[in-house]
Amino acid sequence: MLTIKNLQAKVEEKDILKGLNLEVKPGEIHAIMGPNGAGKSTLGNVLSGREGYSVTGGEVLFNGKDILELDAEERAREGLFLAFQYPVEIPGVSNLEFLKASMDAIRQHRGEDAMDSMTFLKLAREKCKAVNLDQNFLKRGVNEGFSGGEKKRNEILQMMMLEPKLCILDETDSGLDIDALQVVAEGVNSQRGPDRSFIIVTHYQRLLDYIVPDFVHVLADGKIVKSGGKELALELEEKGYSWIENGEA
Amino acid sequence: MSQEVEKYIKSEYEAGFVTDIDAETLPPGLNEDVVRFISNKKGEPAWLLEWRLKAFRIWQEMEEPSWAHVHYPEIDFQAISYFSAPKSMEDKPQSLDEVDPELLRTYEKLGIPLHEQAVLAGVANVAVDIVFDSVSVATTFREKLAESGVIFMPISEAVHKHPELIKKYLGSVVPQKDNYYAALNCAVFSDGSFVYIPKGVRCPMELSTYFRINEQNTGQFERTLIIADEGSHVSYLEGCTAPMRDENQLHAAVVELVVLDDAEIKYSTVQNWYPGDAQGKGGIYNFVTKRAVAHTNAKISWTQVETGSAVTWKYPSCILKGDNAIGEFYSVALTNNYQQADTGTKMIHLGKNTKSTIISKGISAGKSQNAYRGLVRMNPSAAGARNFTQCDSLLIGDKCGAHTFPYIESKHPSAVIEHEATTSTVSDDQLFLCQQRGIDPEKAVSMIVNGFCKEVFKELPMEFAVEAGKLLEVSLEGSVG
């Protein structure tokens, strides 16, 4: 699914990723944990092709394709989805219109016909229900006036609609209360499948109580310094990141 | 911000072709003889010539206004030609079949249906008057409109066929001395559309005029007069385009609307004059005076989508004269590259319980400057009058400017005036969200801008709303990163 080899990246002349390796197979859930400033968010941004992040070395293969050559929208159409830490508002553009444009672009890329409006609307309503958002949210501007929790649930709604192959959740748990956290986790769990992989970037172990990962990696100073099973997250929670950073591990 | 955003605004002006047509064009220059020539050319009655000459003398005494937030080199009014007509119009065609096919092709290229059968068979229920440089070349559906008593014809023709209406209403809303460009227009106006809707008649179709400047170094000075008699209703659309030329060209039009008791006029404009190139060379100076008088219980609604012109100076206004009259102004003004716009409205409340609404959306991209200027005046007679103004600016990139100049004068204690204003930007984060969902950035910008303009677009007639959306898309091309 995803192979990252020796990835190095810069933001504003500062080296952030310094030789990161990661292999994600279909159906797997990988959690990436690490202290602030380790490069966790940078990883998601680099993989999804955001401007301002320059790759200085290494290779990223997504389903065998070198995606570093592709524009952000092309990577998205290939099935790479990033759930944002801070989803922005787009006033005046309705959620429905946004989702339709998004879905049309992705389906067109796959060589499928655009979904007819009725089927689309039905699906959108269904997914709204699944993430516990009122249907009126579909008519509202994208994230316009949404609470923090509503914005995150809206991200999951988009994920469910677009059915990506690889989902990167960038600190989706930040700022969520326990109820919203559960809704988000249920959404993710319902999307688990043999052909869909997840990279869950998080600072805290808390989210991993609800979304159980197959692997946990610790990212520090731009590299993966330790990998393990789900129990690694608990160990980190107990001992703190300094345990890793001080090289005691 | 944002190279990302800027990359996607680079406009290709689609209407920029020149039509190769034999034209009769006056040499540049302006004096009383030119005014006489134009009047004579139209075979006008003596009173109209006198009216023009009076305007010309007033204009000579006036100074070009300098208060608008626009900058351009001084205009040499002696370097402009004040009359140009396709030669084939010398013996006026009696029907569309006799119109020079080259002319018809011009409009076909612009996507404007002129053949009535085509219109009937097609999508739109629209009668069209076509003004090419200084003359009206064709007006469709006149017979059908006449069945319900609606008069729709070039104003030069109405001068002969309906002199009583022209004499009564010409200059009644925008008098000769109104302002510099209006005075100039009164002196040298060449053609334009005339509409009269009789008492109690609901005009059976949309009326539309398309203005096209073709000839080089000519000014266009058209005059539109619409009279909606008591209890009548009409929806009128106007569209404008011009070829790409390196020189600036002057367009100084006047539009007068008379809305009598219980009548309603809905006036929509899609203005897409040539805006100049990416370096700010060429383009139309669009200095236009548009005003309506609304009598008792009458309603006037201006909707404008302004994407063209190098410099725009335009304030479609409402004089709410009668009690309970309603005035509305919905505007989208988009500027890109080096375009400048100073546009807005005036709502003059005279009658009791008059109401006005102003929704203005300004979008600035490139190195352009976009100003909203609006006056809301509640006169001492305007008891219970109300106004609501909403004025939003959207900035694309960091080299453009948005400005708001609201003027509010309330002389009646019971008048209520509300004013809301916002400024926002198309951010890299918004664009990235769209891209991350598979939407390409051009489409994303146009979606964001269209979302911003939604309140205004819903006021446009169907076909125009689609056209306006597309126009924004074209005008914004290359405006991002």
XYZ file of C-alpha atoms in Angstrom, chain B:
481
model
C -0.348 33.963 0.678
C 0.269 33.265 -1.715
C 1.840 32.110 -4.802
C -0.427 29.174 -4.383
C -3.512 31.293 -4.899
C -1.991 33.569 -7.496
C -0.990 30.869 -9.909
C -4.583 30.327 -10.869
C -5.664 33.825 -11.860
C -4.623 34.574 -15.401
C -7.487 35.559 -17.536
C -7.906 34.902 -21.221
C -10.475 37.353 -22.521
C -12.722 35.333 -24.788
C -14.683 38.129 -26.395
C -11.569 39.926 -27.558
C -11.813 39.421 -31.302
C -12.286 42.249 -33.801
C -14.939 42.120 -36.484
C -13.695 43.263 -39.881
C -16.531 45.432 -41.044
C -16.759 48.479 -43.243
C -17.663 51.292 -40.927
C -18.478 54.935 -41.229
C -16.547 56.591 -38.446
C -16.299 60.286 -37.614
C -12.748 61.605 -37.289
C -11.734 62.148 -33.673
C -12.748 65.379 -32.018
C -15.653 66.979 -30.217
C -17.384 70.274 -30.916
C -20.902 71.519 -31.646
C -20.616 70.352 -35.248
C -20.072 66.805 -34.080
C -23.204 67.039 -31.939
C -25.121 68.416 -34.921
C -23.728 65.668 -37.152
C -24.946 62.926 -34.839
C -28.367 64.514 -34.444
C -28.636 65.036 -38.189
C -27.536 61.463 -38.881
C -30.457 60.278 -36.795
C -32.826 62.780 -38.415
C -33.772 64.103 -35.023
C -36.343 66.829 -34.405
C -35.091 70.314 -33.578
C -35.957 70.070 -29.875
C -33.655 67.105 -29.394
C -30.774 68.827 -31.144
C -31.267 71.805 -28.847
C -31.364 69.452 -25.862
C -28.063 67.927 -26.954
C -26.430 71.289 -27.560
C -27.513 72.500 -24.143
C -25.912 69.393 -22.639
C -22.735 69.980 -24.609
C -22.465 73.548 -23.323
C -23.036 72.365 -19.767
C -20.376 69.689 -20.218
C -17.833 72.230 -21.415
C -18.277 74.105 -18.157
C -17.863 71.009 -16.009
C -14.791 69.327 -14.579
C -13.998 65.659 -14.731
C -14.702 64.155 -11.302
C -11.658 63.064 -9.335
C -13.164 61.777 -6.075
C -13.334 58.124 -7.096
C -10.668 55.711 -5.879
C -9.313 55.146 -9.388
C -6.256 56.397 -11.241
C -5.849 56.748 -14.972
C -4.133 59.180 -17.320
C -6.155 62.213 -18.296
C -8.563 61.455 -21.112
C -8.120 63.492 -24.278
C -11.706 63.959 -25.363
C -10.536 65.388 -28.683
C -8.761 62.117 -29.534
C -11.948 60.093 -29.452
C -14.346 59.517 -32.302
C -17.931 60.057 -31.255
C -19.736 58.164 -33.954
C -19.162 54.873 -35.703
C -21.675 52.768 -37.572
C -21.294 49.720 -39.774
C -21.643 50.956 -43.391
C -24.201 48.360 -44.222
C -26.526 50.117 -41.798
C -26.721 53.135 -44.099
C -29.850 51.705 -45.610
C -31.229 50.198 -42.513
C -32.035 46.507 -42.796
C -35.718 45.777 -42.593
C -35.303 42.375 -41.056
C -32.663 40.173 -39.534
C -32.105 38.464 -42.898
C -30.795 41.717 -44.302
C -28.281 42.303 -41.547
C -24.643 41.949 -42.611
C -23.793 38.296 -41.943
C -20.403 39.330 -40.531
C -22.276 41.257 -37.838
C -24.500 38.312 -37.074
C -21.459 36.076 -36.803
C -20.008 38.468 -34.232
C -22.953 37.821 -32.002
C -22.922 34.126 -32.698
C -19.316 34.051 -31.512
C -20.435 35.779 -28.358
C -23.108 33.159 -27.868
C -26.017 35.550 -28.306
C -28.939 34.095 -30.235
C -30.253 36.534 -32.804
C -32.349 34.337 -35.026
C -35.792 34.234 -33.551
C -36.355 30.638 -34.615
C -33.162 29.665 -32.867
C -34.335 31.393 -29.759
C -37.780 29.880 -29.954
C -36.384 26.416 -30.458
C -33.716 26.894 -27.870
C -33.333 27.529 -24.227
C -34.023 31.139 -23.563
C -37.182 33.177 -23.756
C -35.442 36.422 -24.480
C -35.964 39.297 -26.899
C -32.690 40.972 -27.813
C -31.665 44.442 -28.965
C -28.139 44.600 -30.331
C -26.060 47.756 -30.210
C -22.871 47.601 -32.286
C -20.615 50.613 -31.780
C -22.981 53.558 -32.162
C -26.085 51.942 -33.619
C -28.703 49.390 -32.840
C -28.425 46.639 -35.454
C -31.256 44.322 -34.620
C -34.124 43.919 -32.253
C -35.840 40.554 -32.098
C -39.414 39.599 -31.225
C -40.795 43.087 -31.751
C -44.075 41.869 -33.239
C -44.659 39.351 -30.514
C -44.031 41.984 -27.856
C -46.277 44.463 -29.639
C -49.210 42.062 -29.173
C -49.169 42.873 -25.498
C -48.442 46.537 -26.156
C -44.814 46.343 -25.116
C -42.545 48.682 -27.037
C -38.963 47.487 -27.426
C -36.874 49.314 -30.018
C -33.720 51.359 -30.527
C -34.056 54.716 -28.836
C -33.160 56.462 -32.113
C -36.278 54.929 -33.618
C -38.440 55.686 -30.593
C -37.567 59.376 -31.024
C -39.571 59.226 -34.271
C -42.253 56.715 -33.375
C -43.003 57.699 -29.775
C -41.881 61.323 -29.491
C -44.353 62.052 -26.677
C -42.787 59.398 -24.404
C -39.245 60.441 -25.251
C -39.985 64.099 -24.713
C -41.641 63.409 -21.400
C -39.077 61.044 -19.917
C -35.679 61.573 -21.582
C -33.478 63.247 -18.981
C -36.227 63.082 -16.364
C -34.173 60.766 -14.156
C -30.648 61.724 -15.183
C -30.737 65.376 -16.291
C -28.109 66.920 -18.570
C -26.274 68.631 -15.742
C -26.217 65.536 -13.508
C -22.530 64.815 -13.840
C -19.630 65.139 -16.225
C -20.075 61.876 -18.107
C -23.862 62.067 -18.111
C -23.648 65.530 -19.675
C -21.260 64.179 -22.313
C -23.641 61.313 -22.981
C -26.605 63.679 -23.382
C -24.638 65.602 -25.996
C -23.376 62.715 -28.110
C -25.453 59.620 -27.296
C -25.911 57.590 -30.418
C -28.263 54.750 -29.684
C -29.487 52.365 -27.063
C -32.680 50.615 -26.122
C -36.093 51.988 -25.416
C -38.712 50.040 -23.526
C -42.260 50.897 -22.592
C -44.488 48.506 -20.691
C -48.128 49.601 -20.695
C -50.346 49.772 -17.616
C -50.928 46.487 -15.892
C -48.886 44.442 -18.376
C -46.464 41.788 -17.290
C -43.858 41.662 -20.065
C -44.199 38.162 -21.572
C -40.465 37.643 -22.025
C -37.118 38.809 -20.741
C -35.811 41.823 -22.620
C -32.134 42.071 -23.307
C -29.620 44.403 -24.905
C -26.099 43.421 -25.878
C -23.586 46.199 -26.325
C -20.467 45.678 -28.382
C -17.660 48.148 -29.051
C -15.800 47.158 -32.221
C -14.252 50.179 -33.906
C -10.904 51.530 -32.727
C -10.633 54.878 -30.911
C -14.360 55.255 -30.693
C -16.305 56.001 -27.595
C -19.597 54.345 -26.922
C -22.318 56.525 -25.519
C -25.537 54.632 -25.418
C -28.674 55.633 -23.666
C -31.295 53.322 -22.306
C -34.727 54.436 -21.229
C -37.228 52.060 -19.667
C -40.674 53.101 -18.578
C -42.822 50.716 -16.588
C -46.303 52.166 -16.494
C -48.607 51.642 -13.505
C -48.846 48.086 -12.273
C -46.573 46.664 -14.981
C -43.584 44.366 -14.667
C -40.453 43.793 -16.725
C -37.158 42.009 -16.367
C -34.347 43.445 -18.450
C -30.815 42.153 -19.015
C -27.823 43.871 -20.476
C -24.484 42.424 -21.542
C -21.338 44.126 -22.778
C -18.137 43.033 -24.544
C -15.351 44.650 -26.582
C -12.288 43.547 -28.596
C -8.813 43.484 -27.084
C -7.000 46.671 -27.995
C -3.929 48.351 -26.597
C -5.588 51.747 -26.337
C -8.095 52.578 -23.675
C -11.598 53.181 -24.920
C -14.288 55.249 -23.308
C -17.775 53.992 -22.567
C -20.057 56.544 -20.958
C -23.612 55.291 -20.912
C -26.742 56.546 -19.232
C -29.609 54.348 -18.123
C -32.858 55.857 -16.905
C -35.631 53.801 -15.391
C -39.061 55.181 -14.621
C -41.109 52.899 -12.415
C -44.624 54.249 -11.998
C -47.094 53.338 -9.229
C -47.221 49.617 -8.357
C -44.837 48.717 -11.181
C -41.615 46.732 -11.016
C -38.397 46.717 -13.023
C -35.707 44.131 -12.534
C -32.543 45.267 -14.279
C -29.600 42.893 -14.566
C -26.192 43.598 -16.027
C -23.325 41.325 -16.911
C -20.534 43.729 -17.770
C -17.560 42.110 -19.462
C -15.892 44.923 -21.360
C -12.269 44.203 -22.223
C -10.335 44.652 -18.953
C -6.898 45.290 -20.466
C -4.050 42.799 -20.544
C -2.161 41.309 -17.596
C 0.187 44.306 -17.599
C -2.701 46.761 -17.417
C -2.440 47.873 -21.044
C -5.646 48.782 -22.823
C -9.163 48.135 -21.651
C -12.400 50.055 -21.408
C -13.053 53.052 -19.192
C -16.563 52.344 -18.026
C -18.041 55.583 -16.683
C -21.726 54.954 -16.408
C -24.706 56.679 -14.835
C -27.676 54.475 -14.018
C -30.626 55.647 -12.018
C -34.217 54.728 -11.359
C -37.169 56.617 -9.956
C -39.686 54.487 -8.112
C -43.138 55.881 -7.508
C -45.736 54.747 -4.951
C -45.523 51.010 -4.152
C -43.086 50.554 -7.017
C -40.054 48.341 -6.934
C -36.693 48.543 -8.631
C -34.050 45.887 -8.420
C -30.553 46.367 -9.837
C -28.361 43.290 -10.136
C -24.905 43.677 -11.597
C -22.006 41.369 -12.265
C -19.018 43.495 -13.161
C -15.974 41.562 -14.325
C -14.648 43.643 -17.206
C -13.287 47.154 -17.907
C -9.936 48.656 -16.982
C -11.627 51.300 -14.868
C -15.228 51.146 -13.645
C -17.075 54.095 -12.216
C -20.669 53.136 -11.741
C -23.414 53.602 -9.143
C -26.826 52.287 -10.179
C -29.143 54.250 -7.928
C -32.727 54.346 -6.715
C -34.757 57.399 -5.940
C -37.555 56.043 -3.798
C -39.963 58.840 -4.454
C -43.336 57.313 -3.707
C -44.506 55.895 -0.373
C -43.689 52.195 0.188
C -41.315 52.108 -2.769
C -38.614 49.446 -2.682
C -35.069 49.670 -3.994
C -32.608 46.794 -4.225
C -28.988 46.642 -5.315
C -27.162 43.342 -5.670
C -23.635 43.574 -6.935
C -20.663 41.363 -7.678
C -17.600 43.300 -8.782
C -14.500 41.309 -9.626
C -11.178 42.931 -10.450
C -7.994 41.158 -11.519
C -4.540 42.204 -12.789
C -4.518 46.045 -12.929
C -8.273 46.607 -13.062
C -9.828 49.298 -10.901
C -13.426 49.497 -9.846
C -15.226 52.132 -7.835
C -18.806 50.995 -7.766
C -21.818 50.923 -5.505
C -25.195 52.566 -5.304
C -27.246 55.447 -3.996
C -30.511 54.874 -2.194
C -32.375 58.143 -1.823
C -35.426 57.688 0.406
C -38.078 60.363 -0.126
C -41.360 58.517 0.421
C -42.737 57.142 3.669
C -41.988 53.538 4.587
C -39.608 53.146 1.681
C -37.249 50.211 1.901
C -33.860 49.511 0.408
C -31.445 46.584 0.428
C -27.819 46.674 -0.668
C -25.782 43.499 -1.023
C -22.343 44.164 -2.427
C -19.642 41.545 -3.021
C -16.255 42.798 -4.115
C -13.552 40.352 -5.204
C -10.029 41.599 -5.748
C -7.239 39.568 -7.313
C -3.869 40.293 -8.925
C -2.807 43.921 -8.426
C -6.305 45.305 -8.727
C -8.167 47.837 -6.606
C -11.817 47.375 -5.788
C -13.911 49.973 -3.971
C -17.494 49.945 -2.792
C -18.998 53.407 -2.543
C -22.574 53.762 -1.395
C -24.904 56.463 -0.206
C -28.005 55.862 1.882
C -29.974 59.031 2.428
C -33.165 59.286 4.452
C -34.813 62.595 3.646
C -36.946 64.519 6.197
C -40.044 63.182 4.407
C -38.993 59.515 4.704
C -40.822 58.494 7.875
C -40.425 54.817 8.679
C -37.831 54.261 5.970
C -35.455 51.314 6.289
C -32.175 50.284 4.769
C -30.060 47.196 5.119
C -26.556 47.181 3.684
C -24.159 44.281 3.547
C -20.818 44.863 2.027
C -18.323 41.992 1.755
C -14.843 41.946 0.269
C -12.827 38.918 -0.744
C -9.117 39.216 -1.395
C -7.201 36.750 -3.553
C -3.460 37.215 -3.152
C -1.686 39.970 -1.238
C -1.100 42.598 -3.906
C -4.672 43.761 -4.368
C -6.854 46.170 -2.435
C -10.440 46.359 -1.200
C -11.974 49.600 0.005
C -15.345 50.557 1.421
C -16.762 54.063 1.422
C -20.246 54.076 2.915
C -22.064 57.408 3.242
C -25.079 57.466 5.531
C -27.332 60.488 5.989
C -30.461 60.194 8.091
C -32.757 63.168 8.421
C -35.733 61.377 9.902
C -35.694 60.065 13.474
C -37.834 57.010 12.631
C -35.562 55.817 9.834
C -33.606 52.621 10.446
C -30.274 52.005 8.768
C -28.172 48.874 9.175
C -24.708 48.389 7.759
C -22.637 45.219 7.888
C -19.233 44.739 6.348
C -16.700 41.904 6.193
C -13.345 41.290 4.564
C -11.952 37.827 3.955
C -9.362 36.062 1.835
C -9.091 32.875 -0.192
C -6.453 31.188 1.909
C -3.881 28.546 1.057
C -5.488 26.378 3.728
C -8.867 26.516 1.980
C -7.246 25.658 -1.315
C -5.330 22.789 0.180
C -8.458 21.368 1.786
C -10.112 21.361 -1.651
C -7.065 19.831 -3.343
C -6.756 17.182 -0.667
C -10.297 16.194 -1.548
C -9.356 15.805 -5.213
C -10.651 19.154 -6.470
C -8.270 21.003 -8.768
C -7.247 24.468 -7.579
C -8.887 26.466 -10.402
C -12.170 24.770 -9.692
C -11.616 25.342 -5.978
C -11.071 29.083 -6.374
C -14.093 29.440 -8.584
C -16.160 27.411 -6.122
C -15.032 29.586 -3.231
C -15.687 32.795 -5.159
C -19.066 31.543 -6.363
C -19.959 30.648 -2.787
C -19.030 34.159 -1.766
C -21.312 35.602 -4.472
C -24.245 33.243 -3.927
C -26.608 35.839 -2.479
C -26.233 38.003 -5.567
C -26.315 35.236 -8.186
C -29.648 33.987 -6.940
C -31.110 37.348 -7.963
C -30.076 36.887 -11.602
C -32.384 35.310 -14.190
C -31.506 31.625 -14.683
C -29.526 31.818 -17.944
C -27.594 34.806 -16.677
C -26.722 33.184 -13.389
C -25.021 30.336 -15.239
C -23.249 32.775 -17.528
C -22.125 34.880 -14.575
C -20.678 31.874 -12.791
C -18.711 30.894 -15.880
C -17.563 34.453 -16.390
C -16.136 34.580 -12.893
C -14.312 31.365 -13.587
C -12.745 32.794 -16.758
C -11.932 36.124 -15.136
C -10.203 34.359 -12.295
C -8.147 32.003 -14.424
C -4.590 31.953 -13.211
C -5.407 33.984 -10.115
C -4.099 31.284 -7.821
C -0.505 30.514 -6.884
